[in-house]
Short mmCIF file of C-alpha atoms in Angstrom, two decimals:
data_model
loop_
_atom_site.label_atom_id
_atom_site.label_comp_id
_atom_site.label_asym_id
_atom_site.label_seq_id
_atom_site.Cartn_x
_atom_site.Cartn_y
_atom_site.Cartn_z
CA UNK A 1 -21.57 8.75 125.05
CA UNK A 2 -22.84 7.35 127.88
CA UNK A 3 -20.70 7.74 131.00
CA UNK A 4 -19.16 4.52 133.15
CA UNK A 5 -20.78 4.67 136.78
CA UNK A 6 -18.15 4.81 139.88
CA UNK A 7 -18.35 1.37 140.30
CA UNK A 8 -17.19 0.46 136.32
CA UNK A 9 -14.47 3.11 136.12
CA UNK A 10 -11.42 1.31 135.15
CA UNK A 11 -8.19 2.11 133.50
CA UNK A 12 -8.24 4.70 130.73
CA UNK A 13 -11.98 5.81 131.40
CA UNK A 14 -12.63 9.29 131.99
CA UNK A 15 -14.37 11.54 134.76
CA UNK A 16 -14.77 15.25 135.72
CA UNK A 17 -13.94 15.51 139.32
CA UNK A 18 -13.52 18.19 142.49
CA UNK A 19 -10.43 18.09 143.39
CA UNK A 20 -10.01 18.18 147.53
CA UNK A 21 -7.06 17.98 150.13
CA UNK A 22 -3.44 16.95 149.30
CA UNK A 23 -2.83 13.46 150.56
CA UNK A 24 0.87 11.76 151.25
CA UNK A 25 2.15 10.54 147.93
CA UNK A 26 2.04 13.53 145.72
CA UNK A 27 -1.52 13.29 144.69
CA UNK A 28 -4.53 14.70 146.00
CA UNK A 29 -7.94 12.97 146.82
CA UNK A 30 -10.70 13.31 144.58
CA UNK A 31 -14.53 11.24 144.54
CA UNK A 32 -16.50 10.48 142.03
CA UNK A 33 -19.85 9.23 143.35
CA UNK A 34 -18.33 8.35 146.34
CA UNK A 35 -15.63 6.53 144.95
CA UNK A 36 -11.64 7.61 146.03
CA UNK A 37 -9.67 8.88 143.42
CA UNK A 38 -5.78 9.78 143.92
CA UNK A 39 -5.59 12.25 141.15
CA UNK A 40 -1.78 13.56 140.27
CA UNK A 41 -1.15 16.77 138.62
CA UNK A 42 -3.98 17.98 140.15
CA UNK A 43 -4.61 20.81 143.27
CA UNK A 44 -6.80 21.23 146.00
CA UNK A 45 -9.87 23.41 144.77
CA UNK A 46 -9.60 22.32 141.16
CA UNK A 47 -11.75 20.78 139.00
CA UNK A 48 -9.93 18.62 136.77
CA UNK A 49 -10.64 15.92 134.06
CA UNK A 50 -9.15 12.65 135.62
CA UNK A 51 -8.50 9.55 133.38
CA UNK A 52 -8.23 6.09 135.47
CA UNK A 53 -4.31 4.97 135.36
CA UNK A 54 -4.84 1.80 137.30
CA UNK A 55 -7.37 0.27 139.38
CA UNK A 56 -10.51 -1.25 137.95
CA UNK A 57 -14.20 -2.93 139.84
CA UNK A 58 -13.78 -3.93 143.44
CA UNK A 59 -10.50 -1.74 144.26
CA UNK A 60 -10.50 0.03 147.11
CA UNK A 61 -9.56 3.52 145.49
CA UNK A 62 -8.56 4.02 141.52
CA UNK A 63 -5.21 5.80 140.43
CA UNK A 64 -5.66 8.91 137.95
CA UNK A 65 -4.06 11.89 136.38
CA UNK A 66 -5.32 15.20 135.30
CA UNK A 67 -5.41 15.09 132.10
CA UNK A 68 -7.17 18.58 131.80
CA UNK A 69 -7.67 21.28 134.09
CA UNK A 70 -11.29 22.89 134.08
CA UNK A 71 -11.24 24.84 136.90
CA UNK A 72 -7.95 26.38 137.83
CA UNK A 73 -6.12 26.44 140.84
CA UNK A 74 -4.46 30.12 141.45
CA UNK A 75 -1.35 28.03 142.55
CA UNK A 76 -0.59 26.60 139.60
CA UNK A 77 1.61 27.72 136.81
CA UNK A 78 3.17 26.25 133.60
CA UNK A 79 5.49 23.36 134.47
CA UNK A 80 9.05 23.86 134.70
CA UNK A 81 10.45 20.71 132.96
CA UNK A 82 9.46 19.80 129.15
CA UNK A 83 8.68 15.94 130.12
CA UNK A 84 6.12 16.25 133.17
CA UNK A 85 2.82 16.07 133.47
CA UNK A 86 0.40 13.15 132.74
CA UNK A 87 2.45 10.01 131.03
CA UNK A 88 5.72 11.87 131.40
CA UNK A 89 8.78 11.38 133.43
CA UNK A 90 7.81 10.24 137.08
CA UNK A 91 10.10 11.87 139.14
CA UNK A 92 8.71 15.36 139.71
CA UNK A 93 5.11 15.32 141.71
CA UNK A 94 4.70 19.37 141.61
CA UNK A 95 6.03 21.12 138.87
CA UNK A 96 2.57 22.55 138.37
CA UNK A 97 2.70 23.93 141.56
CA UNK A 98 4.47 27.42 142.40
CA UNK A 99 7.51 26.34 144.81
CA UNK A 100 5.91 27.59 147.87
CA UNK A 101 2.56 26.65 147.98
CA UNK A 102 4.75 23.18 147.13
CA UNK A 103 6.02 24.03 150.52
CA UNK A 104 2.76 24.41 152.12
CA UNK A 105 1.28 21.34 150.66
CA UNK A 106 4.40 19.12 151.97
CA UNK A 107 3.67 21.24 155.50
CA UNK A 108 -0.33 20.13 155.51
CA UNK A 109 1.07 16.24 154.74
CA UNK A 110 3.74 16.38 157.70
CA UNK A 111 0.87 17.79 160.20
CA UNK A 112 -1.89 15.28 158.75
CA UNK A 113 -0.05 12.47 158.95
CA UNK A 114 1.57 13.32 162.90
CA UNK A 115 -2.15 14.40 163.79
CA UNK A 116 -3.87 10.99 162.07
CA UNK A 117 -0.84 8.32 162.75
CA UNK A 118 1.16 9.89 165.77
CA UNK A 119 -1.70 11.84 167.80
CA UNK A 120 0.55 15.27 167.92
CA UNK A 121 -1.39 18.25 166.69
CA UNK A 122 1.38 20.42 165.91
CA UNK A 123 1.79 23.45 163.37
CA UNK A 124 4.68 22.48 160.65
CA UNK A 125 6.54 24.50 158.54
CA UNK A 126 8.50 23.08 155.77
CA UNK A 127 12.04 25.62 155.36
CA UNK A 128 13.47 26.08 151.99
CA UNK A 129 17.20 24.93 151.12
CA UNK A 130 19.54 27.44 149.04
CA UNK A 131 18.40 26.32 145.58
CA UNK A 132 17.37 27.94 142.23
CA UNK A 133 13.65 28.08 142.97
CA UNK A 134 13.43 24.70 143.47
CA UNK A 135 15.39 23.87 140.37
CA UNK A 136 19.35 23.22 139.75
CA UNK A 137 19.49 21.51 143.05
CA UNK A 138 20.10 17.68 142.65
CA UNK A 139 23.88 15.91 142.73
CA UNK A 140 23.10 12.62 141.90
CA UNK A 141 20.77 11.40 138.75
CA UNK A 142 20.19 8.36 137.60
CA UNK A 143 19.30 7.66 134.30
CA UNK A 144 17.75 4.54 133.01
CA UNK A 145 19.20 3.02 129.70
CA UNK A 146 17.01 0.30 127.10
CA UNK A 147 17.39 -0.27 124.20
CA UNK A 148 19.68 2.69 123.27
CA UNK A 149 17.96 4.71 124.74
CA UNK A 150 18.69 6.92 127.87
CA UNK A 151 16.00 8.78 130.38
CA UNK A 152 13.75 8.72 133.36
CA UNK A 153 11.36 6.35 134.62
CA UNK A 154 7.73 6.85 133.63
CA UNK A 155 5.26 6.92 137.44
CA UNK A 156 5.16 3.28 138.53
CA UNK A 157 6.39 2.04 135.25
CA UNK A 158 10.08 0.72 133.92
CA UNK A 159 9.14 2.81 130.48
CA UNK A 160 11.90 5.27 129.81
CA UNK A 161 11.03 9.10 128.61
CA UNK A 162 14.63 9.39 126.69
CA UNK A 163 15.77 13.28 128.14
CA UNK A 164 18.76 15.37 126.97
CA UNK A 165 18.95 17.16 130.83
CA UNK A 166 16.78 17.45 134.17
CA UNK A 167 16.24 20.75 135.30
CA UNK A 168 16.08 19.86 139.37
CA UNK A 169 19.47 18.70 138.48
CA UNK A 170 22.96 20.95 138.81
CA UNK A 171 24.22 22.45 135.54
CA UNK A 172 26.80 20.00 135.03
CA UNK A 173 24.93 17.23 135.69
CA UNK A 174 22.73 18.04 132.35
CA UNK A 175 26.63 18.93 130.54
CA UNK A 176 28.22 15.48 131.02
CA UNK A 177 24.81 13.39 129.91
CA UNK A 178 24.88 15.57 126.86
CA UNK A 179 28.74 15.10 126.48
CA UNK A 180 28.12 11.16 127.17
CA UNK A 181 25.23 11.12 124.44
CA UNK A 182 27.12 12.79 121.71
CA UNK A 183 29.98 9.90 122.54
CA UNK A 184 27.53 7.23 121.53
CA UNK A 185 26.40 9.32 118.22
CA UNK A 186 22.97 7.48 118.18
CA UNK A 187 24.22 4.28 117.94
CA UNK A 188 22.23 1.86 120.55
CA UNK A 189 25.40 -0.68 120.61
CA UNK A 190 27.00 1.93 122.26
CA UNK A 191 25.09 1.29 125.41
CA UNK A 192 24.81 -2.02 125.32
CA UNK A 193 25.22 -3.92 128.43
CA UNK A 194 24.41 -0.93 130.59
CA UNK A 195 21.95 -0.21 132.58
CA UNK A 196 22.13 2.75 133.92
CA UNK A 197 24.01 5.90 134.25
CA UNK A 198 24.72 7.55 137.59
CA UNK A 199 25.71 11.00 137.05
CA UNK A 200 27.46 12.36 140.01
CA UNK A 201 28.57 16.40 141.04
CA UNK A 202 30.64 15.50 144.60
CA UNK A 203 31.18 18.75 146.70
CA UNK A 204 34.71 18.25 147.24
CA UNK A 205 35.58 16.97 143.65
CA UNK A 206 36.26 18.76 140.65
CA UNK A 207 35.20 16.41 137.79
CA UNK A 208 31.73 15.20 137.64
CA UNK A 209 31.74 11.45 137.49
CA UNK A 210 29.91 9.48 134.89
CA UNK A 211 29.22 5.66 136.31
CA UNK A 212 28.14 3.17 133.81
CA UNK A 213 26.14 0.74 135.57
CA UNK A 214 26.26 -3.00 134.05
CA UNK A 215 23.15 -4.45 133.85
CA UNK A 216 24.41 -7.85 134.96
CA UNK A 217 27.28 -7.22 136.41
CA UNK A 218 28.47 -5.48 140.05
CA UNK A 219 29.16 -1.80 140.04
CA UNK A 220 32.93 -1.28 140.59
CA UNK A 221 33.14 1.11 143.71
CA UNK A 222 34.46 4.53 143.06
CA UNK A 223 34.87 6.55 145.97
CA UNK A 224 34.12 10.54 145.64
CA UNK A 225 34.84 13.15 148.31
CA UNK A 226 32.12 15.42 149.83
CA UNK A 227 32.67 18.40 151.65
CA UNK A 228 30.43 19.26 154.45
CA UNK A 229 30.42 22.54 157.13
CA UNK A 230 30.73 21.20 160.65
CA UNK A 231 30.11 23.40 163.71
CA UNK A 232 34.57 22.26 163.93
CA UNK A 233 35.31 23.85 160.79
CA UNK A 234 34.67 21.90 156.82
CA UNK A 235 35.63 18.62 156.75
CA UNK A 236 36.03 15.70 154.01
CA UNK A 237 33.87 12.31 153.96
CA UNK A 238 34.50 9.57 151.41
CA UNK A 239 31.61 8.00 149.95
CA UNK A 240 31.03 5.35 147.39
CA UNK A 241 29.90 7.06 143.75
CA UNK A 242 26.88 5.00 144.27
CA UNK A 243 26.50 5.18 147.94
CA UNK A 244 23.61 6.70 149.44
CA UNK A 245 24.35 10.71 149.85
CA UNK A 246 21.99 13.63 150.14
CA UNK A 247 20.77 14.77 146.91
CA UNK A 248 20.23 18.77 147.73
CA UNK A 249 23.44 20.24 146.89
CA UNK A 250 22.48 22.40 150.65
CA UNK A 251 21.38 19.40 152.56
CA UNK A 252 24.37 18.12 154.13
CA UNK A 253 24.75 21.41 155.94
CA UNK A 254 21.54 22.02 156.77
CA UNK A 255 20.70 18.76 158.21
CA UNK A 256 24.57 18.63 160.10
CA UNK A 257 23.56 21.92 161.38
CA UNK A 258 19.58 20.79 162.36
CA UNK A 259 20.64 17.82 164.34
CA UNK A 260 23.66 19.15 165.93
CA UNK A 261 21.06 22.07 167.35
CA UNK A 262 18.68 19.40 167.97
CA UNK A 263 20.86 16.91 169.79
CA UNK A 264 22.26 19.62 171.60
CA UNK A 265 25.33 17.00 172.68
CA UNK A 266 27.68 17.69 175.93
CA UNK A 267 31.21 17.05 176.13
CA UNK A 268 31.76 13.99 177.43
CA UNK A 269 28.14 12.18 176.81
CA UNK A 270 27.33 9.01 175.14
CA UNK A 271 25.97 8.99 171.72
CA UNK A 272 24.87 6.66 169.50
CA UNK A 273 24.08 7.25 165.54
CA UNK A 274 22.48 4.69 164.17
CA UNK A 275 21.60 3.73 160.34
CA UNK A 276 24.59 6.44 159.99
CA UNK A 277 25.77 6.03 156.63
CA UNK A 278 28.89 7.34 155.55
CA UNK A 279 28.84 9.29 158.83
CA UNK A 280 27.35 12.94 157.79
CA UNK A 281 26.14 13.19 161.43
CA UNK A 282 28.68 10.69 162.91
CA UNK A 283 31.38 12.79 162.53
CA UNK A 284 30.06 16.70 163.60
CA UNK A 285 28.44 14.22 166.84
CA UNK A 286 31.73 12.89 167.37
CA UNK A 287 33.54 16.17 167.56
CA UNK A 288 30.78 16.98 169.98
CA UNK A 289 31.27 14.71 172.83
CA UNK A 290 35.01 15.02 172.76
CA UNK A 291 37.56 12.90 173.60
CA UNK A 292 36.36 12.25 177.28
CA UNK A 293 33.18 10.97 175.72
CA UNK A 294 31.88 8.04 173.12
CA UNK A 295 30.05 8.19 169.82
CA UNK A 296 29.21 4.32 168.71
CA UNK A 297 28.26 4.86 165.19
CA UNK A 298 26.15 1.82 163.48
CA UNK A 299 25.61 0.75 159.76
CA UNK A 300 25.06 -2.36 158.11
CA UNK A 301 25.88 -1.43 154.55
CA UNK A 302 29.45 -2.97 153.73
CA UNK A 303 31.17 -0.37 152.02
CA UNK A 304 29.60 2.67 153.26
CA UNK A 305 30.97 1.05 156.75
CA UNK A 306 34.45 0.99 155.20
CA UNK A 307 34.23 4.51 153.95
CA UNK A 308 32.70 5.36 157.83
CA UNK A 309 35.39 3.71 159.18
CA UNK A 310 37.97 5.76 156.97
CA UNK A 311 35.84 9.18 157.94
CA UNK A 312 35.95 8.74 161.70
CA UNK A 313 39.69 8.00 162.18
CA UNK A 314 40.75 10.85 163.47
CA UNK A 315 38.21 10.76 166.74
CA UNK A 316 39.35 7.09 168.12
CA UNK A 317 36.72 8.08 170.73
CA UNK A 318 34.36 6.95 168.15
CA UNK A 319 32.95 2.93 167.65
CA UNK A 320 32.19 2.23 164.31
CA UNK A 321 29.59 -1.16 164.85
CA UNK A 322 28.72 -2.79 161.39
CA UNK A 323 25.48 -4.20 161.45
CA UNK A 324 21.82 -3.83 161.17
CA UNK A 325 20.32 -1.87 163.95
CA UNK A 326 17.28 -4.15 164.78
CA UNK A 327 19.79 -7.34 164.89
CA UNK A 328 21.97 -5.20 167.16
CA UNK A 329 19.10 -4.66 169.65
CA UNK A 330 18.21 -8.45 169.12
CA UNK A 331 14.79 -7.25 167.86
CA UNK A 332 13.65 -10.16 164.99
CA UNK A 333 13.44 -8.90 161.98
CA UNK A 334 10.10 -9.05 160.23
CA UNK A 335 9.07 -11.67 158.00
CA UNK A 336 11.72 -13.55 159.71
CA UNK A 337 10.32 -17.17 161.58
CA UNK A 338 10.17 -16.24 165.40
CA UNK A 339 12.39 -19.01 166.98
CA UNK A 340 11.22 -20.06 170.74
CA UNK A 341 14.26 -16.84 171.76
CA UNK A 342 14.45 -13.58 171.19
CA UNK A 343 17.94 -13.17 169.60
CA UNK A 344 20.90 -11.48 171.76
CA UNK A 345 21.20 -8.12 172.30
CA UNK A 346 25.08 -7.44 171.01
CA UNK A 347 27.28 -6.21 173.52
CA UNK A 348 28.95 -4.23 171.38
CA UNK A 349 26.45 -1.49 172.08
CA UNK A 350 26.03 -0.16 175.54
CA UNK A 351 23.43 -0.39 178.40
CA UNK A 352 22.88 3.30 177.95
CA UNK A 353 23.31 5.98 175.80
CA UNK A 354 22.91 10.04 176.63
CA UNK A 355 21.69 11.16 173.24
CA UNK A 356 20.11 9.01 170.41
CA UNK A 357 20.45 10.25 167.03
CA UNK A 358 18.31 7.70 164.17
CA UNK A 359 17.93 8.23 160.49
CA UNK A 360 16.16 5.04 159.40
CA UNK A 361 15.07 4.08 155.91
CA UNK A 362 11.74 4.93 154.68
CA UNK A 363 9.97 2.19 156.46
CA UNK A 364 10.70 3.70 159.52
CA UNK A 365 12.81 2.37 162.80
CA UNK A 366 8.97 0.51 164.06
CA UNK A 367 7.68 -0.46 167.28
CA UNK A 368 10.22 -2.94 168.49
CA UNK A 369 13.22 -0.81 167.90
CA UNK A 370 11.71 2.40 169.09
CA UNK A 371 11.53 -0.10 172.46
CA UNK A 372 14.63 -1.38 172.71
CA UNK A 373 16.07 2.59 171.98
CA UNK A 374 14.05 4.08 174.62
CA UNK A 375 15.16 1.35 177.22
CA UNK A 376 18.03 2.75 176.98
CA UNK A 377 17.22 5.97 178.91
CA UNK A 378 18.59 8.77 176.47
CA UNK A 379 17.88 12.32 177.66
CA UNK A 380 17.51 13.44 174.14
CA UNK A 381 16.68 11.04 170.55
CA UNK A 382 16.52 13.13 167.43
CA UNK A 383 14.65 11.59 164.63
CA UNK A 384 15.77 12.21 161.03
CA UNK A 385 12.54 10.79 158.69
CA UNK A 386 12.29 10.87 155.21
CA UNK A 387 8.67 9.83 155.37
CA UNK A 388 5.97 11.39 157.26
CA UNK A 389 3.81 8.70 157.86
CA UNK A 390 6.57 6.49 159.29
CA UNK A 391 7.27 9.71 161.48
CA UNK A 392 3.66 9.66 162.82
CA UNK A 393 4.09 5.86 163.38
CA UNK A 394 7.38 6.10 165.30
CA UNK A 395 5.83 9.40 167.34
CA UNK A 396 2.96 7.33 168.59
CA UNK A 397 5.52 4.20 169.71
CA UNK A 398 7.69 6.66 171.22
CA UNK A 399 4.65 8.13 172.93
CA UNK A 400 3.46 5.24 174.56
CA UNK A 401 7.39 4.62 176.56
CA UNK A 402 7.11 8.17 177.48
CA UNK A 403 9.09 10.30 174.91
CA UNK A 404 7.29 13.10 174.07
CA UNK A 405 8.07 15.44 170.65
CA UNK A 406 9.88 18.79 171.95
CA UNK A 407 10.86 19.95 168.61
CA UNK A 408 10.01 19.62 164.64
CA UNK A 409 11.89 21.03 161.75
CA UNK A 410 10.66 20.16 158.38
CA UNK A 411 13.28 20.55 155.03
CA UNK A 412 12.18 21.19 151.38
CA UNK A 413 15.23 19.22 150.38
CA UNK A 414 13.49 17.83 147.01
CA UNK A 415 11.73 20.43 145.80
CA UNK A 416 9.06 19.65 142.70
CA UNK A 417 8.60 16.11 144.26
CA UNK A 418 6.53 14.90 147.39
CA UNK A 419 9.52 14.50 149.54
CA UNK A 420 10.13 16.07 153.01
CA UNK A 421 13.11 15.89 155.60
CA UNK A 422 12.33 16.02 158.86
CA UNK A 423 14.29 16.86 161.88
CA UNK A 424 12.20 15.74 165.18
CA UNK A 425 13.58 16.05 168.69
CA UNK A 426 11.68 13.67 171.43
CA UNK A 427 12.52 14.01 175.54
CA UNK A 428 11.16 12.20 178.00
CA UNK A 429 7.83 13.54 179.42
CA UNK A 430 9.04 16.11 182.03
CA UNK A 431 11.91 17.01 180.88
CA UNK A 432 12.41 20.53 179.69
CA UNK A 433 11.49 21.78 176.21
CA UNK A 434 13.82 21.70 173.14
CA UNK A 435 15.25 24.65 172.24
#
């Protein structure tokens, strides 16, 4: 059979490759004849049979998966969960991988993409959570629901791969979708209407909560209560059954603990918390500064703002400001048609703040509100990212306004997938190191 050349290699051809370095996505980067291959389920070292899942003639790089290994990795070992691997569920990016070499290829993305996108040579290490080997750790699943049938998503596809359990998920988690699937007996009308099901395990609950999601309907809000270890003592935060919450059943502590370190907040300073959710940090920051000081906490998400509200009301030192953080700082939003002003800057945020503390989605806070932040004049901004190569953007914005990285702490808090949490501390250049 005669072989396609690099240039013909479309979707569902086939080609023996040498598999080299990790790359930010949870693939690594492969060539044939010159020609870039992300290849998943693969390791660095390998050699791997790779067949094309998208791409085609004229892309810039194809899309593949390993559909045989060749050539061995000594890193890789059988995977954990029945439904991975090439044309399985999506979710899980390494469960060929042993969990800490997982660690160390998360720690070689985190330092790429700071080195190549922020200009900070730095050595990472990414810190394990308490969790079963990387398994029995998540709190929150969704499962998708079609046509009777309930799973996971398929990699960049809406096909389901029906499961009975997940085993990154907590015990009970895999109990109640069992319990839920023996309600509907096999019958598809059963499920008809939904579209999902969010199983939930809240911390400070004892039921797990099963949340039918319409499929054309709102979600009726159901709040939950999560505990979480302050440096005060454990305290309770409401949060919406659908809200946004740290998966990791030992994240919440970890990361309260990381940024509290990190801030490193005085009684009586200024702090502001911004994209802050429910108020995980809000409220340990709060308790920090003390009455004789101010912690403006800002979110834009309606009811996790109610439930922050709710969360902070025993420290009325602490300014809950709904909004979006870039409209706050009158920075336009993007995509948005530049009018001949800049919009306002709202004065319900102050001139200056002592300590920033940011945790912005994905896409990262960008170069216009890392601007507007740093005019502010903090001492101290600690960075929570959930992406490194919005990290390394942010770094070399912060960078050029003379904030300098003083600390890094990296978190395995999703173990078996590509994600990393980071903790990053930035002072102004001159100032003394981190601790």
């Amino acid at each position: 059979m005669t072989r396609p050349s690099a240039d013909e290699l479309t979707v569902g051809h086939e080609v023996d490759v040498e598999v080299g370095p990790v790359a930010h996505g949870g693939h690594c980067v492969a060539r044939h004849e010159g020609r870039v291959l992300f290849v998943r389920h693969s390791l660095p070292g390998e050699r791997v049979r790779a067949r094309i899942t998208e791409g085609g003639p004229g892309d810039r790089f194809l899309r593949a998966d390993a559909i045989e290994v060749l050539e061995a990795s000594a890193h890789r070992v059988a995977p954990r969960c029945p439904v991975s691997g090439p044309g399985g569920c999506g979710g899980c990016d390494f469960q060929h991988v042993e969990t800490a070499h997982q660690r160390e290829l998360k720690a070689t993305v985190v330092a790429e993409q700071l080195s190549r996108l922020g200009g900070v040579e730095r050595e990472v290490v990414v810190e394990p959570l308490a969790d079963d080997d990387g398994l029995r750790y998540r709190t929150r699943v969704e499962f998708a629901v079609a046509d009777g049938r309930v799973g996971l998503r398929r990699h960049r596809s809406h096909d389901i791969v029906p499961v009975t359990g997940c085993p990154i998920a907590v015990p009970e988690i895999d109990t109640a979708l069992s319990d839920t699937l023996a309600e509907t007996d096999g019958t598809p009308t059963a499920l008809e209407g939904i579209g999902a099901l969010d199983v939930v395990v809240p911390s400070g609950e004892a039921d797990t909560v099963v949340v039918e999601v319409p499929q054309d309907a709102p979600t009726p809000p159901i709040t939950l209560t999560e505990t979480v270890v302050t440096p005060a003592g454990e305290r309770a935060l409401h949060v919406d059954a659908r809200g946004f919450w740290q998966v990791h059943r030992d994240a919440p502590r970890s990361f309260v603990a990381a940024v509290i370190d990190a801030a490193d907040v005085r009684p009586g300073e200024r702090v502001l918390d911004l994209y802050s959710g429910v108020g995980l940090l809000s409220l340990p920051l709060a308790e920090a500064v003390g009455p004789q000081g101010q912690l403006i906490a800002v979110e834009s998400d309606r009811r996790a703002t109610e439930h922050l509200r709710d969360n902070l009301a025993g420290q009325p030192w602490a300014l809950v400001v709904p909004g979006r953080v870039d409209d706050l700082l009158g920075v336009p939003r993007k995509g948005r048609r530049r009018g001949p002003r800049r919009p306002a800057r709202s004065d319900l945020l102050p001139p200056s703040a002592d300590v920033v503390v940011l945790d912005p989605p994905r896409t990262g806070a960008g170069r216009q509100v890392v601007e507007a932040l740093t005019s502010l004049r903090p001492r101290r901004l600690v960075y929570v990212a959930c992406d490194p190569a919005a990290l390394g953007r942010d770094t070399a914005y912060l960078a050029e306004l003379g904030y300098e990285m003083a600390g890094l702490r990296a978190f395995d808090a999703f173990p078996m997938t590509h994600h990393v949490e980071c903790v990053a501390t930035f002072e102004a250049k001159g100032a003394p190191p981190a601790p």
